[in-house]
XYZ file of C-alpha atoms in Angstrom:
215
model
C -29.794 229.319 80.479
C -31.608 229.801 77.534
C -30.986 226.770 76.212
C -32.574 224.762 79.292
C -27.862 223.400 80.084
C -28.388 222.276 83.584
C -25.377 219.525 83.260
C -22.682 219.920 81.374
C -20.734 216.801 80.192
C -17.320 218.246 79.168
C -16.069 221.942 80.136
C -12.958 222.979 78.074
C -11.080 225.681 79.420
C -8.914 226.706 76.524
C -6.315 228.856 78.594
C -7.060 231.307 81.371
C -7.354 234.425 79.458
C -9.607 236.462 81.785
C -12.142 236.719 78.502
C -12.367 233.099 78.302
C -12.258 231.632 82.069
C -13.355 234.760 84.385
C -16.976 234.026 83.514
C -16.872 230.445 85.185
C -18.686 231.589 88.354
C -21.882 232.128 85.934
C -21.412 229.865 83.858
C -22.005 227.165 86.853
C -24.765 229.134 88.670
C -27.584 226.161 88.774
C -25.146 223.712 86.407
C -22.918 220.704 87.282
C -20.257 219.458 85.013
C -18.814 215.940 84.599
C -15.355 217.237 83.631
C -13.205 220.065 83.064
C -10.417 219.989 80.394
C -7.957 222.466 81.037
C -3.952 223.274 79.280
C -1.218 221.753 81.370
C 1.060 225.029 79.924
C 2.280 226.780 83.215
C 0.431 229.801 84.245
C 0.838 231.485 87.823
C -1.635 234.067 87.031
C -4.292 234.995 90.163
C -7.119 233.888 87.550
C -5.688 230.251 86.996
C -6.112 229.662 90.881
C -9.928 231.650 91.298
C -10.895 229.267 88.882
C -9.552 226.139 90.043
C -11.116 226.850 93.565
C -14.412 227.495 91.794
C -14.433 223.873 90.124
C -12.863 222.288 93.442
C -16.058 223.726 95.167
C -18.556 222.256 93.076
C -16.311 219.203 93.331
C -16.071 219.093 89.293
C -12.880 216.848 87.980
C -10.099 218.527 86.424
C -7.764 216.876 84.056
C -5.242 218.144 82.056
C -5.954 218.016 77.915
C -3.530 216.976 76.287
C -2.716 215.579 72.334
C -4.206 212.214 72.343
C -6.875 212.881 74.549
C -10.443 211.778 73.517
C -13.982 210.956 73.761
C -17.338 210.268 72.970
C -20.406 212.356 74.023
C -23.747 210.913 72.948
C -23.190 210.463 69.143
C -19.815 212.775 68.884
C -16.509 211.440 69.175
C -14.240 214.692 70.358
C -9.871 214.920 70.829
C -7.532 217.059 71.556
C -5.435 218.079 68.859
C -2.867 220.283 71.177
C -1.029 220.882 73.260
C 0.884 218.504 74.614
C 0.734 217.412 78.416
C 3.152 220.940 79.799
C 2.235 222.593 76.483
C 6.171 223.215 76.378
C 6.298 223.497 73.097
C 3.964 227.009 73.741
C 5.579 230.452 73.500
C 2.364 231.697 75.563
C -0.607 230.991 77.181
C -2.732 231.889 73.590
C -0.184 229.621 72.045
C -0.917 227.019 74.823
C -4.492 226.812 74.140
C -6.368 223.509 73.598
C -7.216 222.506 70.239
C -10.567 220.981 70.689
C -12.551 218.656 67.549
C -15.970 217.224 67.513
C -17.612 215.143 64.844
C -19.608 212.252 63.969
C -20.414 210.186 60.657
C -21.430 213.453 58.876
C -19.854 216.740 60.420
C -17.450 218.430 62.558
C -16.508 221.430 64.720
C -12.720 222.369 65.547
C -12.598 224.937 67.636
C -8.898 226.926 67.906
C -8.519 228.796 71.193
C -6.951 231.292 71.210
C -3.803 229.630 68.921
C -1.684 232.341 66.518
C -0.355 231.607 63.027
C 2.967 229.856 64.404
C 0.547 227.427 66.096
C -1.664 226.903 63.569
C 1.471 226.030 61.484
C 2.370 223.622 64.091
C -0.862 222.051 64.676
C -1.215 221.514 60.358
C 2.042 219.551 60.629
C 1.279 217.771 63.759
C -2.296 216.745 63.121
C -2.738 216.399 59.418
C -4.053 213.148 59.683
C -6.920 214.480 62.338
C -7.737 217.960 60.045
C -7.746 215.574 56.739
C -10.782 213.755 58.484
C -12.227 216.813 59.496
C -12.126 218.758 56.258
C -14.046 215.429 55.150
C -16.952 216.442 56.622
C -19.712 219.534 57.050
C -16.950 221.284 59.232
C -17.984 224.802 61.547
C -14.406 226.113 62.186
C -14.200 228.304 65.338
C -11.932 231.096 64.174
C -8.852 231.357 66.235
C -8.356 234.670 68.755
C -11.958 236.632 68.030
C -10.725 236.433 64.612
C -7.604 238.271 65.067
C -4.971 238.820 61.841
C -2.693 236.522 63.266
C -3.899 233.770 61.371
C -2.655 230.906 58.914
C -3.848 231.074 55.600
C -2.551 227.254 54.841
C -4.349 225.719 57.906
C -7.675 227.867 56.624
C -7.102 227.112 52.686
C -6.854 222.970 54.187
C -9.165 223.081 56.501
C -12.003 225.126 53.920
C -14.504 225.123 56.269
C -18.261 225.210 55.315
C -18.600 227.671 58.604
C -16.449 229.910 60.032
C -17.887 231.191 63.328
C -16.209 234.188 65.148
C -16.630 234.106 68.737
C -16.365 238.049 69.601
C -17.229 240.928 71.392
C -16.588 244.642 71.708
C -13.218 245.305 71.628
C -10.314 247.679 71.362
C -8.093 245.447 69.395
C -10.090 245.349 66.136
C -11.112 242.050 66.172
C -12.247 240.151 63.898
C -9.783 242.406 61.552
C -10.619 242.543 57.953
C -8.324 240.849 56.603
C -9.392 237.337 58.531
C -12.961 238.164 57.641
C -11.923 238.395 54.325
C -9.948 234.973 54.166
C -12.636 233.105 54.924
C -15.045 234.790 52.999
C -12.969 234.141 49.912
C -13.137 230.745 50.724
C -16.593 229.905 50.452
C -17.507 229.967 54.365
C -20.303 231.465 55.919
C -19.041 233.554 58.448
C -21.154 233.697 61.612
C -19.923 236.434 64.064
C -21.554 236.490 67.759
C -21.102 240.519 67.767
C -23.625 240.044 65.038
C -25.747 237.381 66.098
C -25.532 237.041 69.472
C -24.829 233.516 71.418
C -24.773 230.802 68.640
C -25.485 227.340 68.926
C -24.326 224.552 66.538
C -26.516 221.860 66.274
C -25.223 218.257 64.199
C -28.580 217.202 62.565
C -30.110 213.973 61.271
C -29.670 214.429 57.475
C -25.902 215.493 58.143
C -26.152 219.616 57.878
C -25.090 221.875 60.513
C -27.716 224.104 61.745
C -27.048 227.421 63.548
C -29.232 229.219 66.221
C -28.798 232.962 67.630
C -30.158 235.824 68.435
């Protein structure tokens, strides 16, 4: 709202974690959307079914993200890193999550779901080509599960992202733990947490830096 979003070209539903997809209903109020991207992994939970009659309501496509799947908004080119089409390869929904990129000539944003250290292991040998390209640029990493501990430290020490943003609230599970914080502070990031800062925006500018906004 603040931001004056009254369309919104591309929706990605990571997984339907009740802290990422019960906020839909809001998240709509006064917005359409082009298209939503959700994970084909297999989920009979009440939530996955509020939220698809939400979107069917507001008539708003829904397709199925998938490896292989990309795009171009404006001047960003975005794909889907994982999973694949049934995410059967996933041990859970969190491990289902999609793995989302965004760039353009200068800079990049991956953002990681909800994805543990087995699939961030997975998605390093699966996508090396995509992360090399990636890790070529100004890159804002969105830290995987609130910044959790279950993290990879050879998908963070490859990726060495310039910005490593922690999307997080209060919690009971100490996220973002200390040691995650720490990982990417050894690494040279600036670490951006929205507990901190409030909502953050990341903005691709002219001269090729990455600007951040919050509160």
């Amino acid at each position: 709202h603040s931001a004056g979003v009254s369309f919104i070209d591309l929706l990605v539903l990571t997984h339907f974690d009740a802290d990422h997809v019960r906020g839909i209903e809001g998240a709509l109020r006064g917005r359409s959307v082009g298209v939503a991207l959700v994970s084909g992994f297999e989920d009979d939970r009440p939530l996955v079914a509020v939220v698809r009659e939400v979107l069917s309501a507001r008539s708003v496509s829904i397709q199925t993200g998938r490896a292989g799947v990309a795009g171009q908004l404006g001047g960003l080119s975005w794909k889907v890193l994982q999973p694949s089409a049934t995410a059967s390869e996933a041990s859970d929904s969190n491990d289902a999550s999609l793995v989302i990129a965004f760039w353009d000539d200068a800079n990049a944003l991956l953002a990681l779901g909800d994805l543990g250290e087995s699939g961030q292991l997975r998605l390093l040998r699966g996508s090396m080509g995509d992360l090399a390209m990636l890790r070529g640029r100004n890159l804002t990493l969105k830290v995987a599960h609130h910044g959790s501990s279950d993290q990879s430290e050879l998908l963070a020490e490859f990726l060495l992202p310039e910005i490593a943003l922690f999307s997080v609230g209060k919690n009971d599970y100490g996220h973002p733990t200390k040691r995650t914080l720490g990982m990417y502070q050894d690494l040279g990031a600036v670490v951006v947490r929205t507990d901190q800062h409030g909502p953050v925006a990341v903005r691709f500018d002219e001269e090729g830096s990455i600007m951040l906004g919050g509160k």
